Amino acid sequence: MIERQADGGSVRAPGLIRPLAPRDIPQVVAWARAEGFCPGQGDVASFRHTDRQGLWVKELDQRPIGCIAGVRYNASYGFIGLFLVDPAQRSRGHGLDLWRTAMGHLAALPCIGLEAAPERVEDYRGWGFRPASPTRRWQVMATGDERPIDPHDGLDLLQGKRLPRRAVQAYDALREPSPRPHFLADWLGQEAGSVLALIDGQGQCHGFGRIRPCLLRRGTGWRIGPLLADSPALAERLLLGMLARHPGVVLIDVPGANPHGDPLMRRLGFQPLSTVLRMYRGEPPRVGLGDVYGLACLELG
């Protein structure tokens, strides 16, 4: 919980807040796994590369006890996530210290976003955040027998080294609140999992997605994200292509701002797991999410 001081005081809990270092990543991943975030392989390292000044841990007696991300995508947009405190250290002001650090880093931006658990919505309202739309996590057990239908529309389903990276980046830039070339290059360049894209005869992208291994509370699975496509039918082709290549438990986080997302998940046999609420402080991004069927990661929006 984020505590707020009515008098605006600046009393801080003991300990030291410092930038997240590579040595902290295993602990952060363990916290995220225990909370049910289902972190993907390599996720936290990619977060760190997105904004090296935007991830912190808090230490107490030289031991990490919490973390937070406050990532600047550009001069207009930032996102808060990966907000975790060791259960044994909660309700002692450490979360508030981390929160203030992230908010201070993003204070000058016109818009800040986050994903709020239902029980935290009122806390974030108190800091000026307003609800935008729900985000729902879906799950399916892929068998590996799924096969995408080829409608003979002239689009090739490509993966790996055959992907035209610039075309994928250009497609993504028109469909996200903030262009994210550095994040996307790192995210799609991870060796684990697969990246698929639908490309026409002129080399233009009409949709793409990534699936990566993740850590469930118990065992392992897969997470899909991002998943962007021109239409529900193309999103389905990409989804089935990923499911066919990666059997097991598969998760995807679907933005409620895309009215076609949830119906597609139901049609393909996905089951809803949980719901959080996207909230913004400031002017919400003007770019809609109508072509976004799966978010890259809730931790970075």
PDB file of N, CA, C and O in Angstrom, residues 115-191:
ATOM      1  N   GLU A 115      -0.382   0.281 -14.004  1.00  0.00           N
ATOM      2  CA  GLU A 115      -1.441  -0.721 -13.910  1.00  0.00           C
ATOM      3  C   GLU A 115      -1.728  -0.949 -12.431  1.00  0.00           C
ATOM      4  O   GLU A 115      -0.838  -1.311 -11.664  1.00  0.00           O
ATOM      5  N   ALA A 116      -2.980  -0.736 -12.016  1.00  0.00           N
ATOM      6  CA  ALA A 116      -3.339  -0.793 -10.601  1.00  0.00           C
ATOM      7  C   ALA A 116      -4.140  -2.050 -10.279  1.00  0.00           C
ATOM      8  O   ALA A 116      -5.119  -2.365 -10.968  1.00  0.00           O
ATOM      9  N   ALA A 117      -3.726  -2.769  -9.244  1.00  0.00           N
ATOM     10  CA  ALA A 117      -4.555  -3.843  -8.716  1.00  0.00           C
ATOM     11  C   ALA A 117      -5.836  -3.224  -8.152  1.00  0.00           C
ATOM     12  O   ALA A 117      -5.825  -2.072  -7.687  1.00  0.00           O
ATOM     13  N   PRO A 118      -6.965  -3.939  -8.187  1.00  0.00           N
ATOM     14  CA  PRO A 118      -8.238  -3.347  -7.739  1.00  0.00           C
ATOM     15  C   PRO A 118      -8.176  -2.733  -6.359  1.00  0.00           C
ATOM     16  O   PRO A 118      -8.759  -1.662  -6.111  1.00  0.00           O
ATOM     17  N   GLU A 119      -7.460  -3.366  -5.426  1.00  0.00           N
ATOM     18  CA  GLU A 119      -7.407  -2.858  -4.054  1.00  0.00           C
ATOM     19  C   GLU A 119      -6.518  -1.631  -3.910  1.00  0.00           C
ATOM     20  O   GLU A 119      -6.475  -1.030  -2.828  1.00  0.00           O
ATOM     21  N   ARG A 120      -5.819  -1.225  -4.974  1.00  0.00           N
ATOM     22  CA  ARG A 120      -4.917  -0.068  -4.895  1.00  0.00           C
ATOM     23  C   ARG A 120      -5.416   1.132  -5.693  1.00  0.00           C
ATOM     24  O   ARG A 120      -4.778   2.178  -5.701  1.00  0.00           O
ATOM     25  N   VAL A 121      -6.557   1.002  -6.341  1.00  0.00           N
ATOM     26  CA  VAL A 121      -7.046   2.076  -7.204  1.00  0.00           C
ATOM     27  C   VAL A 121      -7.235   3.379  -6.440  1.00  0.00           C
ATOM     28  O   VAL A 121      -6.821   4.459  -6.890  1.00  0.00           O
ATOM     29  N   GLU A 122      -7.830   3.333  -5.254  1.00  0.00           N
ATOM     30  CA  GLU A 122      -8.081   4.552  -4.493  1.00  0.00           C
ATOM     31  C   GLU A 122      -6.777   5.180  -4.012  1.00  0.00           C
ATOM     32  O   GLU A 122      -6.668   6.414  -3.912  1.00  0.00           O
ATOM     33  N   ASP A 123      -5.773   4.351  -3.686  1.00  0.00           N
ATOM     34  CA  ASP A 123      -4.468   4.909  -3.316  1.00  0.00           C
ATOM     35  C   ASP A 123      -3.912   5.755  -4.446  1.00  0.00           C
ATOM     36  O   ASP A 123      -3.431   6.882  -4.227  1.00  0.00           O
ATOM     37  N   TYR A 124      -3.966   5.239  -5.657  1.00  0.00           N
ATOM     38  CA  TYR A 124      -3.405   5.965  -6.794  1.00  0.00           C
ATOM     39  C   TYR A 124      -4.239   7.184  -7.156  1.00  0.00           C
ATOM     40  O   TYR A 124      -3.706   8.196  -7.629  1.00  0.00           O
ATOM     41  N   ARG A 125      -5.545   7.117  -6.945  1.00  0.00           N
ATOM     42  CA  ARG A 125      -6.380   8.310  -7.154  1.00  0.00           C
ATOM     43  C   ARG A 125      -5.872   9.471  -6.301  1.00  0.00           C
ATOM     44  O   ARG A 125      -5.870  10.624  -6.730  1.00  0.00           O
ATOM     45  N   GLY A 126      -5.458   9.139  -5.072  1.00  0.00           N
ATOM     46  CA  GLY A 126      -4.970  10.178  -4.174  1.00  0.00           C
ATOM     47  C   GLY A 126      -3.714  10.866  -4.664  1.00  0.00           C
ATOM     48  O   GLY A 126      -3.370  11.964  -4.205  1.00  0.00           O
ATOM     49  N   TRP A 127      -3.015  10.239  -5.616  1.00  0.00           N
ATOM     50  CA  TRP A 127      -1.807  10.830  -6.206  1.00  0.00           C
ATOM     51  C   TRP A 127      -2.085  11.415  -7.582  1.00  0.00           C
ATOM     52  O   TRP A 127      -1.150  11.752  -8.321  1.00  0.00           O
ATOM     53  N   GLY A 128      -3.366  11.560  -7.927  1.00  0.00           N
ATOM     54  CA  GLY A 128      -3.720  12.219  -9.177  1.00  0.00           C
ATOM     55  C   GLY A 128      -3.914  11.317 -10.373  1.00  0.00           C
ATOM     56  O   GLY A 128      -4.089  11.803 -11.490  1.00  0.00           O
ATOM     57  N   PHE A 129      -3.921   9.999 -10.182  1.00  0.00           N
ATOM     58  CA  PHE A 129      -4.120   9.072 -11.295  1.00  0.00           C
ATOM     59  C   PHE A 129      -5.612   8.824 -11.494  1.00  0.00           C
ATOM     60  O   PHE A 129      -6.378   8.749 -10.532  1.00  0.00           O
ATOM     61  N   ARG A 130      -6.003   8.698 -12.758  1.00  0.00           N
ATOM     62  CA  ARG A 130      -7.404   8.479 -13.095  1.00  0.00           C
ATOM     63  C   ARG A 130      -7.557   7.214 -13.949  1.00  0.00           C
ATOM     64  O   ARG A 130      -6.721   6.936 -14.804  1.00  0.00           O
ATOM     65  N   PRO A 131      -8.630   6.440 -13.747  1.00  0.00           N
ATOM     66  CA  PRO A 131      -8.818   5.199 -14.498  1.00  0.00           C
ATOM     67  C   PRO A 131      -8.970   5.446 -15.993  1.00  0.00           C
ATOM     68  O   PRO A 131      -9.563   6.448 -16.416  1.00  0.00           O
ATOM     69  N   ALA A 132      -8.438   4.521 -16.784  1.00  0.00           N
ATOM     70  CA  ALA A 132      -8.575   4.600 -18.237  1.00  0.00           C
ATOM     71  C   ALA A 132      -9.316   3.377 -18.760  1.00  0.00           C
ATOM     72  O   ALA A 132     -10.394   3.506 -19.347  1.00  0.00           O
ATOM     73  N   SER A 133      -8.778   2.172 -18.559  1.00  0.00           N
ATOM     74  CA  SER A 133      -9.419   0.954 -19.050  1.00  0.00           C
ATOM     75  C   SER A 133      -8.836  -0.249 -18.331  1.00  0.00           C
ATOM     76  O   SER A 133      -7.698  -0.205 -17.853  1.00  0.00           O
ATOM     77  N   PRO A 134      -9.586  -1.353 -18.262  1.00  0.00           N
ATOM     78  CA  PRO A 134      -9.062  -2.558 -17.610  1.00  0.00           C
ATOM     79  C   PRO A 134      -8.051  -3.274 -18.497  1.00  0.00           C
ATOM     80  O   PRO A 134      -8.048  -3.130 -19.719  1.00  0.00           O
ATOM     81  N   THR A 135      -7.201  -4.054 -17.857  1.00  0.00           N
ATOM     82  CA  THR A 135      -6.300  -4.966 -18.550  1.00  0.00           C
ATOM     83  C   THR A 135      -6.523  -6.344 -17.948  1.00  0.00           C
ATOM     84  O   THR A 135      -6.419  -6.506 -16.734  1.00  0.00           O
ATOM     85  N   ARG A 136      -6.825  -7.316 -18.799  1.00  0.00           N
ATOM     86  CA  ARG A 136      -7.176  -8.647 -18.294  1.00  0.00           C
ATOM     87  C   ARG A 136      -6.108  -9.656 -18.706  1.00  0.00           C
ATOM     88  O   ARG A 136      -5.653  -9.672 -19.847  1.00  0.00           O
ATOM     89  N   ARG A 137      -5.697 -10.491 -17.734  1.00  0.00           N
ATOM     90  CA  ARG A 137      -4.758 -11.578 -18.016  1.00  0.00           C
ATOM     91  C   ARG A 137      -5.547 -12.843 -18.345  1.00  0.00           C
ATOM     92  O   ARG A 137      -6.462 -13.238 -17.613  1.00  0.00           O
ATOM     93  N   TRP A 138      -5.148 -13.484 -19.466  1.00  0.00           N
ATOM     94  CA  TRP A 138      -5.789 -14.706 -19.933  1.00  0.00           C
ATOM     95  C   TRP A 138      -4.776 -15.843 -19.955  1.00  0.00           C
ATOM     96  O   TRP A 138      -3.584 -15.619 -20.119  1.00  0.00           O
ATOM     97  N   GLN A 139      -5.278 -17.063 -19.827  1.00  0.00           N
ATOM     98  CA  GLN A 139      -4.416 -18.241 -19.822  1.00  0.00           C
ATOM     99  C   GLN A 139      -5.030 -19.355 -20.658  1.00  0.00           C
ATOM    100  O   GLN A 139      -6.242 -19.519 -20.704  1.00  0.00           O
ATOM    101  N   VAL A 140      -4.141 -20.108 -21.335  1.00  0.00           N
ATOM    102  CA  VAL A 140      -4.581 -21.287 -22.073  1.00  0.00           C
ATOM    103  C   VAL A 140      -3.492 -22.345 -21.960  1.00  0.00           C
ATOM    104  O   VAL A 140      -2.316 -22.020 -21.742  1.00  0.00           O
ATOM    105  N   MET A 141      -3.876 -23.607 -22.081  1.00  0.00           N
ATOM    106  CA  MET A 141      -2.912 -24.702 -22.138  1.00  0.00           C
ATOM    107  C   MET A 141      -2.720 -25.071 -23.606  1.00  0.00           C
ATOM    108  O   MET A 141      -3.588 -25.689 -24.228  1.00  0.00           O
ATOM    109  N   ALA A 142      -1.600 -24.648 -24.175  1.00  0.00           N
ATOM    110  CA  ALA A 142      -1.323 -24.949 -25.578  1.00  0.00           C
ATOM    111  C   ALA A 142      -0.863 -26.395 -25.708  1.00  0.00           C
ATOM    112  O   ALA A 142      -0.058 -26.881 -24.903  1.00  0.00           O
ATOM    113  N   THR A 143      -1.354 -27.067 -26.728  1.00  0.00           N
ATOM    114  CA  THR A 143      -1.007 -28.473 -26.946  1.00  0.00           C
ATOM    115  C   THR A 143       0.113 -28.644 -27.961  1.00  0.00           C
ATOM    116  O   THR A 143       0.737 -29.715 -28.020  1.00  0.00           O
ATOM    117  N   GLY A 144       0.359 -27.615 -28.773  1.00  0.00           N
ATOM    118  CA  GLY A 144       1.322 -27.752 -29.863  1.00  0.00           C
ATOM    119  C   GLY A 144       0.671 -28.239 -31.145  1.00  0.00           C
ATOM    120  O   GLY A 144       1.324 -28.315 -32.189  1.00  0.00           O
ATOM    121  N   ASP A 145      -0.630 -28.563 -31.066  1.00  0.00           N
ATOM    122  CA  ASP A 145      -1.359 -29.016 -32.251  1.00  0.00           C
ATOM    123  C   ASP A 145      -2.063 -27.863 -32.972  1.00  0.00           C
ATOM    124  O   ASP A 145      -2.673 -28.066 -34.023  1.00  0.00           O
ATOM    125  N   GLU A 146      -2.010 -26.666 -32.375  1.00  0.00           N
ATOM    126  CA  GLU A 146      -2.660 -25.523 -32.995  1.00  0.00           C
ATOM    127  C   GLU A 146      -1.974 -25.193 -34.325  1.00  0.00           C
ATOM    128  O   GLU A 146      -0.748 -25.225 -34.428  1.00  0.00           O
ATOM    129  N   ARG A 147      -2.765 -24.848 -35.328  1.00  0.00           N
ATOM    130  CA  ARG A 147      -2.204 -24.493 -36.618  1.00  0.00           C
ATOM    131  C   ARG A 147      -2.912 -23.254 -37.163  1.00  0.00           C
ATOM    132  O   ARG A 147      -4.150 -23.251 -37.271  1.00  0.00           O
ATOM    133  N   PRO A 148      -2.161 -22.208 -37.506  1.00  0.00           N
ATOM    134  CA  PRO A 148      -2.799 -21.022 -38.082  1.00  0.00           C
ATOM    135  C   PRO A 148      -3.347 -21.315 -39.473  1.00  0.00           C
ATOM    136  O   PRO A 148      -2.739 -22.062 -40.250  1.00  0.00           O
ATOM    137  N   ILE A 149      -4.513 -20.781 -39.763  1.00  0.00           N
ATOM    138  CA  ILE A 149      -5.121 -20.947 -41.077  1.00  0.00           C
ATOM    139  C   ILE A 149      -4.460 -19.980 -42.054  1.00  0.00           C
ATOM    140  O   ILE A 149      -4.271 -18.802 -41.742  1.00  0.00           O
ATOM    141  N   ASP A 150      -4.098 -20.450 -43.217  1.00  0.00           N
ATOM    142  CA  ASP A 150      -3.525 -19.595 -44.254  1.00  0.00           C
ATOM    143  C   ASP A 150      -4.655 -19.159 -45.188  1.00  0.00           C
ATOM    144  O   ASP A 150      -5.156 -19.961 -45.988  1.00  0.00           O
ATOM    145  N   PRO A 151      -5.080 -17.892 -45.098  1.00  0.00           N
ATOM    146  CA  PRO A 151      -6.182 -17.433 -45.951  1.00  0.00           C
ATOM    147  C   PRO A 151      -5.720 -17.063 -47.360  1.00  0.00           C
ATOM    148  O   PRO A 151      -6.510 -16.548 -48.144  1.00  0.00           O
ATOM    149  N   HIS A 152      -4.454 -17.289 -47.660  1.00  0.00           N
ATOM    150  CA  HIS A 152      -3.916 -16.952 -48.984  1.00  0.00           C
ATOM    151  C   HIS A 152      -4.137 -15.470 -49.307  1.00  0.00           C
ATOM    152  O   HIS A 152      -4.601 -15.119 -50.395  1.00  0.00           O
ATOM    153  N   ASP A 153      -3.814 -14.636 -48.320  1.00  0.00           N
ATOM    154  CA  ASP A 153      -3.987 -13.194 -48.484  1.00  0.00           C
ATOM    155  C   ASP A 153      -2.692 -12.493 -48.889  1.00  0.00           C
ATOM    156  O   ASP A 153      -2.612 -11.258 -48.872  1.00  0.00           O
ATOM    157  N   GLY A 154      -1.678 -13.283 -49.209  1.00  0.00           N
ATOM    158  CA  GLY A 154      -0.417 -12.681 -49.630  1.00  0.00           C
ATOM    159  C   GLY A 154       0.495 -12.294 -48.492  1.00  0.00           C
ATOM    160  O   GLY A 154       1.574 -11.727 -48.733  1.00  0.00           O
ATOM    161  N   LEU A 155       0.124 -12.602 -47.248  1.00  0.00           N
ATOM    162  CA  LEU A 155       0.966 -12.280 -46.098  1.00  0.00           C
ATOM    163  C   LEU A 155       1.753 -13.517 -45.682  1.00  0.00           C
ATOM    164  O   LEU A 155       1.177 -14.600 -45.526  1.00  0.00           O
ATOM    165  N   ASP A 156       3.034 -13.344 -45.499  1.00  0.00           N
ATOM    166  CA  ASP A 156       3.887 -14.441 -45.036  1.00  0.00           C
ATOM    167  C   ASP A 156       4.087 -14.348 -43.533  1.00  0.00           C
ATOM    168  O   ASP A 156       4.305 -13.256 -42.991  1.00  0.00           O
ATOM    169  N   LEU A 157       4.019 -15.483 -42.848  1.00  0.00           N
ATOM    170  CA  LEU A 157       4.278 -15.556 -41.418  1.00  0.00           C
ATOM    171  C   LEU A 157       5.760 -15.859 -41.227  1.00  0.00           C
ATOM    172  O   LEU A 157       6.205 -16.988 -41.440  1.00  0.00           O
ATOM    173  N   LEU A 158       6.529 -14.831 -40.845  1.00  0.00           N
ATOM    174  CA  LEU A 158       7.977 -14.955 -40.749  1.00  0.00           C
ATOM    175  C   LEU A 158       8.426 -14.960 -39.300  1.00  0.00           C
ATOM    176  O   LEU A 158       7.730 -14.441 -38.418  1.00  0.00           O
ATOM    177  N   GLN A 159       9.601 -15.525 -39.040  1.00  0.00           N
ATOM    178  CA  GLN A 159      10.156 -15.512 -37.702  1.00  0.00           C
ATOM    179  C   GLN A 159      11.677 -15.487 -37.759  1.00  0.00           C
ATOM    180  O   GLN A 159      12.289 -15.702 -38.809  1.00  0.00           O
ATOM    181  N   GLY A 160      12.275 -15.204 -36.596  1.00  0.00           N
ATOM    182  CA  GLY A 160      13.726 -15.263 -36.456  1.00  0.00           C
ATOM    183  C   GLY A 160      14.462 -14.305 -37.363  1.00  0.00           C
ATOM    184  O   GLY A 160      14.082 -13.136 -37.526  1.00  0.00           O
ATOM    185  N   LYS A 161      15.512 -14.782 -37.984  1.00  0.00           N
ATOM    186  CA  LYS A 161      16.371 -13.932 -38.795  1.00  0.00           C
ATOM    187  C   LYS A 161      15.701 -13.442 -40.072  1.00  0.00           C
ATOM    188  O   LYS A 161      16.199 -12.517 -40.722  1.00  0.00           O
ATOM    189  N   ARG A 162      14.575 -14.029 -40.435  1.00  0.00           N
ATOM    190  CA  ARG A 162      13.860 -13.588 -41.642  1.00  0.00           C
ATOM    191  C   ARG A 162      13.043 -12.325 -41.398  1.00  0.00           C
ATOM    192  O   ARG A 162      12.533 -11.715 -42.334  1.00  0.00           O
ATOM    193  N   LEU A 163      12.904 -11.912 -40.137  1.00  0.00           N
ATOM    194  CA  LEU A 163      12.080 -10.749 -39.819  1.00  0.00           C
ATOM    195  C   LEU A 163      12.719  -9.460 -40.333  1.00  0.00           C
ATOM    196  O   LEU A 163      13.898  -9.205 -40.088  1.00  0.00           O
ATOM    197  N   PRO A 164      11.947  -8.602 -41.004  1.00  0.00           N
ATOM    198  CA  PRO A 164      12.433  -7.268 -41.363  1.00  0.00           C
ATOM    199  C   PRO A 164      12.282  -6.331 -40.159  1.00  0.00           C
ATOM    200  O   PRO A 164      11.209  -5.775 -39.917  1.00  0.00           O
ATOM    201  N   ARG A 165      13.333  -6.171 -39.397  1.00  0.00           N
ATOM    202  CA  ARG A 165      13.247  -5.459 -38.116  1.00  0.00           C
ATOM    203  C   ARG A 165      12.745  -4.023 -38.274  1.00  0.00           C
ATOM    204  O   ARG A 165      11.957  -3.537 -37.459  1.00  0.00           O
ATOM    205  N   ARG A 166      13.204  -3.339 -39.307  1.00  0.00           N
ATOM    206  CA  ARG A 166      12.776  -1.942 -39.477  1.00  0.00           C
ATOM    207  C   ARG A 166      11.284  -1.849 -39.758  1.00  0.00           C
ATOM    208  O   ARG A 166      10.615  -0.936 -39.267  1.00  0.00           O
ATOM    209  N   ALA A 167      10.756  -2.772 -40.517  1.00  0.00           N
ATOM    210  CA  ALA A 167       9.320  -2.763 -40.794  1.00  0.00           C
ATOM    211  C   ALA A 167       8.521  -3.009 -39.526  1.00  0.00           C
ATOM    212  O   ALA A 167       7.480  -2.377 -39.285  1.00  0.00           O
ATOM    213  N   VAL A 168       8.996  -3.925 -38.685  1.00  0.00           N
ATOM    214  CA  VAL A 168       8.320  -4.205 -37.416  1.00  0.00           C
ATOM    215  C   VAL A 168       8.382  -2.984 -36.505  1.00  0.00           C
ATOM    216  O   VAL A 168       7.382  -2.602 -35.879  1.00  0.00           O
ATOM    217  N   GLN A 169       9.525  -2.332 -36.429  1.00  0.00           N
ATOM    218  CA  GLN A 169       9.659  -1.140 -35.592  1.00  0.00           C
ATOM    219  C   GLN A 169       8.749  -0.024 -36.081  1.00  0.00           C
ATOM    220  O   GLN A 169       8.116   0.676 -35.277  1.00  0.00           O
ATOM    221  N   ALA A 170       8.675   0.163 -37.398  1.00  0.00           N
ATOM    222  CA  ALA A 170       7.817   1.211 -37.945  1.00  0.00           C
ATOM    223  C   ALA A 170       6.351   0.925 -37.637  1.00  0.00           C
ATOM    224  O   ALA A 170       5.579   1.846 -37.316  1.00  0.00           O
ATOM    225  N   TYR A 171       5.958  -0.328 -37.720  1.00  0.00           N
ATOM    226  CA  TYR A 171       4.584  -0.716 -37.405  1.00  0.00           C
ATOM    227  C   TYR A 171       4.269  -0.430 -35.941  1.00  0.00           C
ATOM    228  O   TYR A 171       3.220   0.133 -35.611  1.00  0.00           O
ATOM    229  N   ASP A 172       5.180  -0.797 -35.060  1.00  0.00           N
ATOM    230  CA  ASP A 172       4.988  -0.593 -33.627  1.00  0.00           C
ATOM    231  C   ASP A 172       4.897   0.888 -33.282  1.00  0.00           C
ATOM    232  O   ASP A 172       4.080   1.294 -32.452  1.00  0.00           O
ATOM    233  N   ALA A 173       5.719   1.721 -33.924  1.00  0.00           N
ATOM    234  CA  ALA A 173       5.799   3.141 -33.575  1.00  0.00           C
ATOM    235  C   ALA A 173       4.477   3.866 -33.791  1.00  0.00           C
ATOM    236  O   ALA A 173       4.182   4.852 -33.099  1.00  0.00           O
ATOM    237  N   LEU A 174       3.645   3.395 -34.717  1.00  0.00           N
ATOM    238  CA  LEU A 174       2.368   4.041 -35.004  1.00  0.00           C
ATOM    239  C   LEU A 174       1.246   3.564 -34.091  1.00  0.00           C
ATOM    240  O   LEU A 174       0.143   4.101 -34.140  1.00  0.00           O
ATOM    241  N   ARG A 175       1.537   2.585 -33.232  1.00  0.00           N
ATOM    242  CA  ARG A 175       0.480   1.965 -32.436  1.00  0.00           C
ATOM    243  C   ARG A 175       0.766   1.959 -30.947  1.00  0.00           C
ATOM    244  O   ARG A 175       0.070   1.300 -30.195  1.00  0.00           O
ATOM    245  N   GLU A 176       1.773   2.685 -30.526  1.00  0.00           N
ATOM    246  CA  GLU A 176       2.110   2.786 -29.119  1.00  0.00           C
ATOM    247  C   GLU A 176       2.065   4.239 -28.666  1.00  0.00           C
ATOM    248  O   GLU A 176       2.311   5.145 -29.470  1.00  0.00           O
ATOM    249  N   PRO A 177       1.744   4.499 -27.377  1.00  0.00           N
ATOM    250  CA  PRO A 177       1.723   5.878 -26.879  1.00  0.00           C
ATOM    251  C   PRO A 177       3.036   6.608 -27.091  1.00  0.00           C
ATOM    252  O   PRO A 177       3.056   7.816 -27.250  1.00  0.00           O
ATOM    253  N   SER A 178       4.124   5.859 -27.096  1.00  0.00           N
ATOM    254  CA  SER A 178       5.437   6.466 -27.304  1.00  0.00           C
ATOM    255  C   SER A 178       6.291   5.516 -28.126  1.00  0.00           C
ATOM    256  O   SER A 178       6.390   4.341 -27.804  1.00  0.00           O
ATOM    257  N   PRO A 179       6.906   5.992 -29.227  1.00  0.00           N
ATOM    258  CA  PRO A 179       7.835   5.120 -29.960  1.00  0.00           C
ATOM    259  C   PRO A 179       8.903   4.576 -29.012  1.00  0.00           C
ATOM    260  O   PRO A 179       9.406   5.290 -28.151  1.00  0.00           O
ATOM    261  N   ARG A 180       9.262   3.314 -29.175  1.00  0.00           N
ATOM    262  CA  ARG A 180      10.146   2.649 -28.226  1.00  0.00           C
ATOM    263  C   ARG A 180      11.197   1.815 -28.957  1.00  0.00           C
ATOM    264  O   ARG A 180      11.309   0.607 -28.728  1.00  0.00           O
ATOM    265  N   PRO A 181      11.965   2.438 -29.871  1.00  0.00           N
ATOM    266  CA  PRO A 181      12.883   1.640 -30.701  1.00  0.00           C
ATOM    267  C   PRO A 181      13.939   0.891 -29.901  1.00  0.00           C
ATOM    268  O   PRO A 181      14.269  -0.255 -30.225  1.00  0.00           O
ATOM    269  N   HIS A 182      14.499   1.520 -28.848  1.00  0.00           N
ATOM    270  CA  HIS A 182      15.553   0.852 -28.083  1.00  0.00           C
ATOM    271  C   HIS A 182      14.979  -0.330 -27.300  1.00  0.00           C
ATOM    272  O   HIS A 182      15.556  -1.424 -27.290  1.00  0.00           O
ATOM    273  N   PHE A 183      13.843  -0.098 -26.649  1.00  0.00           N
ATOM    274  CA  PHE A 183      13.207  -1.186 -25.908  1.00  0.00           C
ATOM    275  C   PHE A 183      12.832  -2.322 -26.855  1.00  0.00           C
ATOM    276  O   PHE A 183      13.104  -3.490 -26.589  1.00  0.00           O
ATOM    277  N   LEU A 184      12.198  -1.974 -27.983  1.00  0.00           N
ATOM    278  CA  LEU A 184      11.712  -3.014 -28.877  1.00  0.00           C
ATOM    279  C   LEU A 184      12.858  -3.819 -29.476  1.00  0.00           C
ATOM    280  O   LEU A 184      12.765  -5.049 -29.596  1.00  0.00           O
ATOM    281  N   ALA A 185      13.943  -3.152 -29.862  1.00  0.00           N
ATOM    282  CA  ALA A 185      15.088  -3.870 -30.427  1.00  0.00           C
ATOM    283  C   ALA A 185      15.635  -4.873 -29.416  1.00  0.00           C
ATOM    284  O   ALA A 185      15.950  -6.018 -29.762  1.00  0.00           O
ATOM    285  N   ASP A 186      15.731  -4.450 -28.158  1.00  0.00           N
ATOM    286  CA  ASP A 186      16.231  -5.342 -27.106  1.00  0.00           C
ATOM    287  C   ASP A 186      15.225  -6.453 -26.827  1.00  0.00           C
ATOM    288  O   ASP A 186      15.578  -7.626 -26.691  1.00  0.00           O
ATOM    289  N   TRP A 187      13.951  -6.095 -26.752  1.00  0.00           N
ATOM    290  CA  TRP A 187      12.886  -7.041 -26.413  1.00  0.00           C
ATOM    291  C   TRP A 187      12.762  -8.129 -27.470  1.00  0.00           C
ATOM    292  O   TRP A 187      12.669  -9.317 -27.150  1.00  0.00           O
ATOM    293  N   LEU A 188      12.769  -7.743 -28.742  1.00  0.00           N
ATOM    294  CA  LEU A 188      12.611  -8.714 -29.814  1.00  0.00           C
ATOM    295  C   LEU A 188      13.894  -9.476 -30.096  1.00  0.00           C
ATOM    296  O   LEU A 188      13.874 -10.529 -30.733  1.00  0.00           O
ATOM    297  N   GLY A 189      15.015  -8.945 -29.599  1.00  0.00           N
ATOM    298  CA  GLY A 189      16.296  -9.590 -29.844  1.00  0.00           C
ATOM    299  C   GLY A 189      16.653 -10.667 -28.848  1.00  0.00           C
ATOM    300  O   GLY A 189      17.692 -11.324 -29.002  1.00  0.00           O
ATOM    301  N   GLN A 190      15.813 -10.886 -27.833  1.00  0.00           N
ATOM    302  CA  GLN A 190      16.091 -11.929 -26.857  1.00  0.00           C
ATOM    303  C   GLN A 190      16.079 -13.306 -27.528  1.00  0.00           C
ATOM    304  O   GLN A 190      15.227 -13.593 -28.372  1.00  0.00           O
ATOM    305  N   GLU A 191      17.024 -14.149 -27.152  1.00  0.00           N
ATOM    306  CA  GLU A 191      17.127 -15.466 -27.789  1.00  0.00           C
ATOM    307  C   GLU A 191      16.010 -16.407 -27.357  1.00  0.00           C
ATOM    308  O   GLU A 191      15.595 -17.272 -28.125  1.00  0.00           O
TER     309      GLU A 191
END
